N, CA, C and O of each residue as an XYZ file, in Angstrom:
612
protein
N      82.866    164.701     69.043
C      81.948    165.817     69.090
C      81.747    166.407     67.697
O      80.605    166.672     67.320
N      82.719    166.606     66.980
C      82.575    167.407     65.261
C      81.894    165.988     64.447
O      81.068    166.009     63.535
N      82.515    164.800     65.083
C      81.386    164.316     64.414
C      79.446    164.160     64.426
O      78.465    164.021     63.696
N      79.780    164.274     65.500
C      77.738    164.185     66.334
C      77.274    165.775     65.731
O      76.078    166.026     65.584
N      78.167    166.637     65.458
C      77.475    167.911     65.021
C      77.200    167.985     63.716
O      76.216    168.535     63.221
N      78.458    167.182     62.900
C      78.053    167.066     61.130
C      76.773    166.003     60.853
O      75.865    166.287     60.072
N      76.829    164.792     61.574
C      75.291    164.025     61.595
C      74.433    164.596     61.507
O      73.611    164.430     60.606
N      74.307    165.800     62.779
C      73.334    166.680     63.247
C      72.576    167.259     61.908
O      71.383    167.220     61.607
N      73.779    167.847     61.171
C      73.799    169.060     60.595
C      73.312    168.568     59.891
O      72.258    169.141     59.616
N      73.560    167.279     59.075
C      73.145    166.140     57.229
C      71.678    166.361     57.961
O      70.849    167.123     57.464
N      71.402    165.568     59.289
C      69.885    165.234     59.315
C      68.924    166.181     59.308
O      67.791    165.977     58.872
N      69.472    167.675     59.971
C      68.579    168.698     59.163
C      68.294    168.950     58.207
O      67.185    169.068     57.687
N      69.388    169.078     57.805
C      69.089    169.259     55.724
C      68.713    168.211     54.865
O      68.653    168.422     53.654
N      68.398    166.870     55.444
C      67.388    165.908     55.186
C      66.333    165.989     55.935
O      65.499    165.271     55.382
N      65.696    166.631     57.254
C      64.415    166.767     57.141
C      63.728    167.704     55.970
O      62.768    167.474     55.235
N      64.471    168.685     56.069
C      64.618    170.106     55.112
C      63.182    169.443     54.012
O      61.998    169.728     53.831
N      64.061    168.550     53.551
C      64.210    168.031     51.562
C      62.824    166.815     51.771
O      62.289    166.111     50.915
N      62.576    166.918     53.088
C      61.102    165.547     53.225
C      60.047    166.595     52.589
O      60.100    167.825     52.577
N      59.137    165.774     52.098
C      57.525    166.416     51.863
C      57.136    167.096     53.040
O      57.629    166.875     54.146
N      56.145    168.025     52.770
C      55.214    168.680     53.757
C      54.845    167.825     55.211
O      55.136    168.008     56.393
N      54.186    166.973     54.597
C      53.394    166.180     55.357
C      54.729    165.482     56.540
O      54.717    165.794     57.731
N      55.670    164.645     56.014
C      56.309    163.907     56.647
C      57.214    165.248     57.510
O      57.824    164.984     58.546
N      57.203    166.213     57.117
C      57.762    167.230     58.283
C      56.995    167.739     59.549
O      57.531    168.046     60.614
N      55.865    167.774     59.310
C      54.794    168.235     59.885
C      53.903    166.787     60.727
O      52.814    166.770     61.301
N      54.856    165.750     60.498
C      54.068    164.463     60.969
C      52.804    164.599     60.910
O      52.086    164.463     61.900
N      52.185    165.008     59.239
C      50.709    165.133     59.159
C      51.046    164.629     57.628
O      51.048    165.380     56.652
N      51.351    163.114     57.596
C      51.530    162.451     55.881
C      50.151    162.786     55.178
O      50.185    162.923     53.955
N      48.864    162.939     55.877
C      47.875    163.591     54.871
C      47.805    164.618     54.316
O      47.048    164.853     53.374
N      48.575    165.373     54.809
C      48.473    166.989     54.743
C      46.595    167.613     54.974
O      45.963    168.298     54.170
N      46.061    167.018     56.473
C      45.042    167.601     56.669
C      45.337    168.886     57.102
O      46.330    169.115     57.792
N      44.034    170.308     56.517
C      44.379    171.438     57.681
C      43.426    171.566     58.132
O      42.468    170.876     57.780
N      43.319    172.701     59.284
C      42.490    173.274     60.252
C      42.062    174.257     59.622
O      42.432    174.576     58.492
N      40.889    175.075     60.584
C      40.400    176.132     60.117
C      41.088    177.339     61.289
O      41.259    178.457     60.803
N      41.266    177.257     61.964
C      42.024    177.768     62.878
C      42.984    176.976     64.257
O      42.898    175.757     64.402
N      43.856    177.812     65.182
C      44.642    176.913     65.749
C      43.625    176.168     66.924
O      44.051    175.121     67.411
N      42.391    176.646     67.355
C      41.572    176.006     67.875
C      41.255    175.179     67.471
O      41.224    174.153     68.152
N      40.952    175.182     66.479
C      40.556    174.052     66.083
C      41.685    172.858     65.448
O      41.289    171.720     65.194
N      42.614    173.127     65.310
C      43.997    172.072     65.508
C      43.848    171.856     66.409
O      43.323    170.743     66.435
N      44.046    172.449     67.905
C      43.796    172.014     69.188
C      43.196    170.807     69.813
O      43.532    170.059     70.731
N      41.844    170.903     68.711
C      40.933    169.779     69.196
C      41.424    168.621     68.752
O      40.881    167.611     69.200
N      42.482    168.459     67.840
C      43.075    167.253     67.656
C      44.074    166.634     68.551
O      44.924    167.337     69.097
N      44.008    165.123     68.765
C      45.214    165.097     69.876
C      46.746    164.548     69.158
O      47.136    163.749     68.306
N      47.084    165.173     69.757
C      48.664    165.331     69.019
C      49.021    166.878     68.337
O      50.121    167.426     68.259
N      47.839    167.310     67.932
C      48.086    168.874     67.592
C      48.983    170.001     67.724
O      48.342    171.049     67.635
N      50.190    170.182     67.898
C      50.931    171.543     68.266
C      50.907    172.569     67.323
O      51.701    173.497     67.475
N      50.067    172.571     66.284
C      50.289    174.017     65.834
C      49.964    173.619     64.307
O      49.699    172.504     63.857
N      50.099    175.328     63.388
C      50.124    174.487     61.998
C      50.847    175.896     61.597
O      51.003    177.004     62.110
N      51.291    175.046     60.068
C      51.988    175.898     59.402
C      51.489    177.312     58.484
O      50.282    177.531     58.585
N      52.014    177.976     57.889
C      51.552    179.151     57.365
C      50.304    179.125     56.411
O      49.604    180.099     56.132
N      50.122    177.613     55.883
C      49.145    177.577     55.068
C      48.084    176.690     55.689
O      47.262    176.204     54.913
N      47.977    176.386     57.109
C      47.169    175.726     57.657
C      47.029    174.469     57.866
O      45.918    174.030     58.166
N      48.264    173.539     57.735
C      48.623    172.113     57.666
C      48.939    172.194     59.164
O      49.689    173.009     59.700
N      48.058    170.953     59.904
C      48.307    171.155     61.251
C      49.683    170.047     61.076
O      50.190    169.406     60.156
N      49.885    170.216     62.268
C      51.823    169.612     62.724
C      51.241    168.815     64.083
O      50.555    169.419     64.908
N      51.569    167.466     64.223
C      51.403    166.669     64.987
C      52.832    166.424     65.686
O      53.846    166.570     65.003
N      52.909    166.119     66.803
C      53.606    165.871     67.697
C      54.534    164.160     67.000
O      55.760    164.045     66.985
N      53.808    163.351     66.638
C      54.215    162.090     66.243
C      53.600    161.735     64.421
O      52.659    162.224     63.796
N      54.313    161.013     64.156
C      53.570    160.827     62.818
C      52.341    159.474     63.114
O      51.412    159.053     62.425
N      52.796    159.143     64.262
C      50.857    158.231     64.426
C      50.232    159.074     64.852
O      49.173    158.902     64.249
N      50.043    160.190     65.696
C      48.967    161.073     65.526
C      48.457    161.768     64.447
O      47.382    162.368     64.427
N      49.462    161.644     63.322
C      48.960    162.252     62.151
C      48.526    161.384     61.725
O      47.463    161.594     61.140
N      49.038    159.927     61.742
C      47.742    158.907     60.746
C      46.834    159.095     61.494
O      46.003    159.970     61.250
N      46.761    158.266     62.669
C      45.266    158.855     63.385
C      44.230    160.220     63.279
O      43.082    160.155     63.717
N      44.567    160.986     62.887
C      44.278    162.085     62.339
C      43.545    161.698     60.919
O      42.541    162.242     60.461
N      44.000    161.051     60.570
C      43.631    160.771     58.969
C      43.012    159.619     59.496
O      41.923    159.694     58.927
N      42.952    158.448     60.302
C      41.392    157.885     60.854
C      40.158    158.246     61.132
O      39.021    157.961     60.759
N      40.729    159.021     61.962
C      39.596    160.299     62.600
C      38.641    160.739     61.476
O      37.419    160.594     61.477
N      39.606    161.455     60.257
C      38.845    162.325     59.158
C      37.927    161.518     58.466
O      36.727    161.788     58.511
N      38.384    160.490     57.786
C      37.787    159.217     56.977
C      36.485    158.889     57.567
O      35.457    159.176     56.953
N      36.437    158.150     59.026
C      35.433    157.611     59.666
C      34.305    159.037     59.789
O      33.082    158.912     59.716
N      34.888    160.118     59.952
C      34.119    161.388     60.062
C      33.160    161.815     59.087
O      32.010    162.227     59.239
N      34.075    161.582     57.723
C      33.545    161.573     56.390
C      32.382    160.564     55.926
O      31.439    160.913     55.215
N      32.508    159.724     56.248
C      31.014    158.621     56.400
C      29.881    158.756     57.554
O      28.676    158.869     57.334
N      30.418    158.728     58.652
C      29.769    159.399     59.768
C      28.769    160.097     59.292
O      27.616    159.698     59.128
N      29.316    161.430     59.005
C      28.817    162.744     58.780
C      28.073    163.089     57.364
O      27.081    163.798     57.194
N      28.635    162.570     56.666
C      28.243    162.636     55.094
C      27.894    161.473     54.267
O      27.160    161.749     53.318
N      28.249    160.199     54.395
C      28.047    159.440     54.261
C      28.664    158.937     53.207
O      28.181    158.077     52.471
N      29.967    159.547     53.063
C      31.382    159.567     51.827
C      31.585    157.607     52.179
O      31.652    157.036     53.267
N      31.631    157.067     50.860
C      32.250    155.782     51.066
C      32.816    155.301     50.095
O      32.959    154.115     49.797
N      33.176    156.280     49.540
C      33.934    155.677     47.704
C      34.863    156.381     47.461
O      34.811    157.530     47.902
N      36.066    155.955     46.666
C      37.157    156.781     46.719
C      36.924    158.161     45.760
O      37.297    159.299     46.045
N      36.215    157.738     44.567
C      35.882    159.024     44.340
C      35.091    160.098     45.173
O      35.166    161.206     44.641
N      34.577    160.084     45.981
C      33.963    160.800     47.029
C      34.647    161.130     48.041
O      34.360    162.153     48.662
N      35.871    160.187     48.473
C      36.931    160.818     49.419
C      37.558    162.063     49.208
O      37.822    163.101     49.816
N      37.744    161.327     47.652
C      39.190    162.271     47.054
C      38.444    163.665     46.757
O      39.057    164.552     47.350
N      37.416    164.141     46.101
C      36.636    165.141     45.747
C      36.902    165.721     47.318
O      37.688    166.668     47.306
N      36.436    165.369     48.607
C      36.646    166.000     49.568
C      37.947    166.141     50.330
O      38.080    166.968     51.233
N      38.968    165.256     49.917
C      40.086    165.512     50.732
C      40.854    166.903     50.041
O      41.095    167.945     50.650
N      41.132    166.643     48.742
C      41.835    167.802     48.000
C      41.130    169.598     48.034
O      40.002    169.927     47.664
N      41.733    170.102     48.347
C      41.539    171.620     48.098
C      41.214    171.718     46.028
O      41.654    171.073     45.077
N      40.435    172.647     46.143
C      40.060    172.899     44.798
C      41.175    172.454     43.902
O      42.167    172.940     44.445
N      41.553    171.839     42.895
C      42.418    172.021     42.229
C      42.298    173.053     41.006
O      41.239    173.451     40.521
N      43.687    173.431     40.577
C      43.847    174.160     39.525
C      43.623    173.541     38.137
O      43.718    173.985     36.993
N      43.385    172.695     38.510
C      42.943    171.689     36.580
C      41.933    170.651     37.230
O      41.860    170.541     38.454
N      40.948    169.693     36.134
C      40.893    168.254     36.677
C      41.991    167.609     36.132
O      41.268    166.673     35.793
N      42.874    167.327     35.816
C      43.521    165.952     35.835
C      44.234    165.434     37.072
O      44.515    164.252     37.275
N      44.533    166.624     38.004
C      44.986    166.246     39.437
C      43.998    165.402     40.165
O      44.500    164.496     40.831
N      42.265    165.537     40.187
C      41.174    164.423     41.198
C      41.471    163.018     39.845
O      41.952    161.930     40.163
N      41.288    163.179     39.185
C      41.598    161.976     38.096
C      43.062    161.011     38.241
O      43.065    159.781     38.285
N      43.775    161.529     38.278
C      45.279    160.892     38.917
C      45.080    160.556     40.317
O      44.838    159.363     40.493
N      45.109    161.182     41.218
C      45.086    160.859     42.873
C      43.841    159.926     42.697
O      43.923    159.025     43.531
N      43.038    159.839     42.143
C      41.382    159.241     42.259
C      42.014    157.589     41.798
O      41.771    156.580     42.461
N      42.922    157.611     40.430
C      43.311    156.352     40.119
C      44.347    155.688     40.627
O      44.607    154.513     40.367
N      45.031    156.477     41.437
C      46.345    156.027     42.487
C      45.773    154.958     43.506
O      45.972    153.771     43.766
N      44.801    156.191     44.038
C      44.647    155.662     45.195
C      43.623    154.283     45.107
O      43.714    153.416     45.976
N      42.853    154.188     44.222
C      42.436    152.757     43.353
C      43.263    151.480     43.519
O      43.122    150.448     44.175
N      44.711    152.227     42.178
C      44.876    151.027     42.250
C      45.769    150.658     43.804
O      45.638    149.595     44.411
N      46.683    151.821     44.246
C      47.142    151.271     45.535
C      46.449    150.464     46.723
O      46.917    149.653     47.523
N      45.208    150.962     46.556
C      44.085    149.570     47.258
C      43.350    148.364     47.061
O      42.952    147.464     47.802
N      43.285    148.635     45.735
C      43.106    147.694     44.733
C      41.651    147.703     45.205
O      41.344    146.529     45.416
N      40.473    148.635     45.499
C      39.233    149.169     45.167
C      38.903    150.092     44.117
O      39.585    150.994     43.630
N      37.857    149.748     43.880
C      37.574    150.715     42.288
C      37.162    152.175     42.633
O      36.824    152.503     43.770
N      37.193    152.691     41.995
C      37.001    154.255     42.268
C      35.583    154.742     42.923
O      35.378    155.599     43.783
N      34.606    153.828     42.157
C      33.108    154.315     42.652
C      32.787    153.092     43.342
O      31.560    152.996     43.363
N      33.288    152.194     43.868
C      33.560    151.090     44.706
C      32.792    151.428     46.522
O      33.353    152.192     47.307
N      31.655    150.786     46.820
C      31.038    150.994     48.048
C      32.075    150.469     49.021
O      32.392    149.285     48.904
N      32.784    151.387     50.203
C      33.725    150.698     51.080
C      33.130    150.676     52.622
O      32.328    151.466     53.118
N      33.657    149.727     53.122
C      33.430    149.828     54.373
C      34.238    150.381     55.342
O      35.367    150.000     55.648
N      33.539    151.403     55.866
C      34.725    152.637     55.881
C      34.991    152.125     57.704
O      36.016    152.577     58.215
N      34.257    151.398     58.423
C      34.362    150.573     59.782
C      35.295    149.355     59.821
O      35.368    148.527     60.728
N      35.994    149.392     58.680
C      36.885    148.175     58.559
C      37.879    148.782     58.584
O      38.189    149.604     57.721
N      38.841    148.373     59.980
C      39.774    148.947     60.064
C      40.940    148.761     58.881
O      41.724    149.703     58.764
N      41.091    147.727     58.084
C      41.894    147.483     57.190
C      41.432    148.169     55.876
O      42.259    148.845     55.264
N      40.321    148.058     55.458
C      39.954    149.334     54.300
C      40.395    150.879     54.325
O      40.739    151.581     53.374
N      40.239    151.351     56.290
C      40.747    152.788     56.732
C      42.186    152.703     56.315
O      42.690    153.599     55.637
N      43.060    151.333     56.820
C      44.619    151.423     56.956
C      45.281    151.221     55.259
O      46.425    151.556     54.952
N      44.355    150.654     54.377
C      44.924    150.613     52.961
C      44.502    152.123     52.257
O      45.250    152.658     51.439
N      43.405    152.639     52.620
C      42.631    154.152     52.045
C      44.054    155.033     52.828
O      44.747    155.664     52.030
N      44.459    155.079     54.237
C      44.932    156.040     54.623
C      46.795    155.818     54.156
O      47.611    156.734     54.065
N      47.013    154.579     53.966
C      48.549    154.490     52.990
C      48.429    154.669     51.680
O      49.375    154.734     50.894
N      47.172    154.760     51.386
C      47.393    155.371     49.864
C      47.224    156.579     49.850
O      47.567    156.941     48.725
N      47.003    157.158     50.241
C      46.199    158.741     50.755
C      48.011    159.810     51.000
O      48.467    160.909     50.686
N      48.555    158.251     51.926
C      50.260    158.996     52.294
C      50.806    158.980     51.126
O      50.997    160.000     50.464
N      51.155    157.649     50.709
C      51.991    157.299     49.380
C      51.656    158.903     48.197
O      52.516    159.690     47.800
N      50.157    158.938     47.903
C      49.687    160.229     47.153
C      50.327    161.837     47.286
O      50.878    162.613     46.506
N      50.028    161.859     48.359
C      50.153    163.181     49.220
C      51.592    163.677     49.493
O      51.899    164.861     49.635
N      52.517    162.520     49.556
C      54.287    161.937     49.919
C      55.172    161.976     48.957
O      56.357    162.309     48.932
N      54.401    161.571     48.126
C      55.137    160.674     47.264
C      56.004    159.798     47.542
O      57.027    159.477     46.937
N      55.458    159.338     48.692
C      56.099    157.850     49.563
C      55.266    157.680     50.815
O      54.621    158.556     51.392
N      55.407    156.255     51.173
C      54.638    155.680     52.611
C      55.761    155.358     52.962
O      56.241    154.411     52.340
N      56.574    155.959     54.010
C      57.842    155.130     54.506
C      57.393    155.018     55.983
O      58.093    155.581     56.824
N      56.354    154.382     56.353
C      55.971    154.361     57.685
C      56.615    152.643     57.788
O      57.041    152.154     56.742
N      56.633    152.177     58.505
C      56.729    150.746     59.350
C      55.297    150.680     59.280
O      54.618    151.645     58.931
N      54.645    149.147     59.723
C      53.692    147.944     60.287
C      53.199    149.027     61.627
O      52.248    149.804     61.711
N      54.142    148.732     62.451
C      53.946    148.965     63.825
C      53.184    150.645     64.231
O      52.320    150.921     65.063
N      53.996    151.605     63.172
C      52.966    152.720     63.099
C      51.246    152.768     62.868
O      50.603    153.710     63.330
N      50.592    151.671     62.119
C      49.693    151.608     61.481
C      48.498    150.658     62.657
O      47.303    150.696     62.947
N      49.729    149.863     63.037
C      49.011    148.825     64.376
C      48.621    149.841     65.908
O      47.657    149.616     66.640
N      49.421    150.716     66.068
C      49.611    151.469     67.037
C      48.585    152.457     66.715
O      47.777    152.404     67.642
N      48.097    153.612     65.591
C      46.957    154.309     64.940
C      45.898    153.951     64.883
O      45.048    154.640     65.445
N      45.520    152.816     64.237
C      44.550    151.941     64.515
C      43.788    151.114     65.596
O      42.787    150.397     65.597
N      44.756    151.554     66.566
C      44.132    150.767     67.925
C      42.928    151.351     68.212
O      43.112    152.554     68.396
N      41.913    151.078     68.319
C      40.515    151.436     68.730
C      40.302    151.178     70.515
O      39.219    151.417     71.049
């Protein structure tokens, strides 16, 4: 028993020390505009003080970050990583932050920045949305099987 409680205890204070995102099983760190509107997401339970919704699973949070992407072309007709990234990030306090994330996420896909994508290819969504984690993380420690399971259409 003192041992199952000290486990306990390490694995809190290692969720503690995870990124935002991987606590909040939202590795994008998308937010809402209100909890209604988290709501409308499925997997949704809530969001944090600064508006990062919190998913129930971390494949509802990639899916979440499917959702947004395909939305973003859909709707706007975003298909280049420089055009993602301009819309995924909150204003930044300098440019060299869209310039860094803009060339990360490049080369982690190995598409060029002003590069026309096909944002209906599920494998362009699943390399855009692990680079998007890796960025946002500063790690993708998801498994295969998370990404196969998100992606199911």
């Amino acid at each position: 028993m003192k041992a199952l409680i000290l486990c306990l205890l390490a694995c809190s204070a290692w969720a503690d020390t995870r990124a935002l995102g991987l606590r909040n099983n939202n590795p994008t760190n998308l937010k809402a505009s209100s909890i209604a509107a988290c709501k409308k997401w499925p997997g949704c339970v809530g969001m944090d003080n600064q508006g990062h919704m919190k998913f129930r699973t971390p494949v509802q949070g990639i899916q979440a970050a499917k959702i947004n992407l395909r939305a973003y072309h859909r709707k706007y007709g975003i298909n280049t990583i420089n055009r993602i990234v301009n819309r995924w990030i909150e204003k930044p306090k300098d440019q060299s932050t869209p310039r860094q994330y803009k060339r990360a996420v490049s080369e982690w896909t190995g598409y060029g920045v002003f590069e026309a994508l096909d944002m209906r290819d599920r494998k362009t969504l699943e390399l855009l949305t692990k680079a998007i984690i890796q960025y946002e993380c500063g790690i993708q420690p998801y498994m295969e099987w998370n990404f196969q399971v998100a992606f199911r259409d």
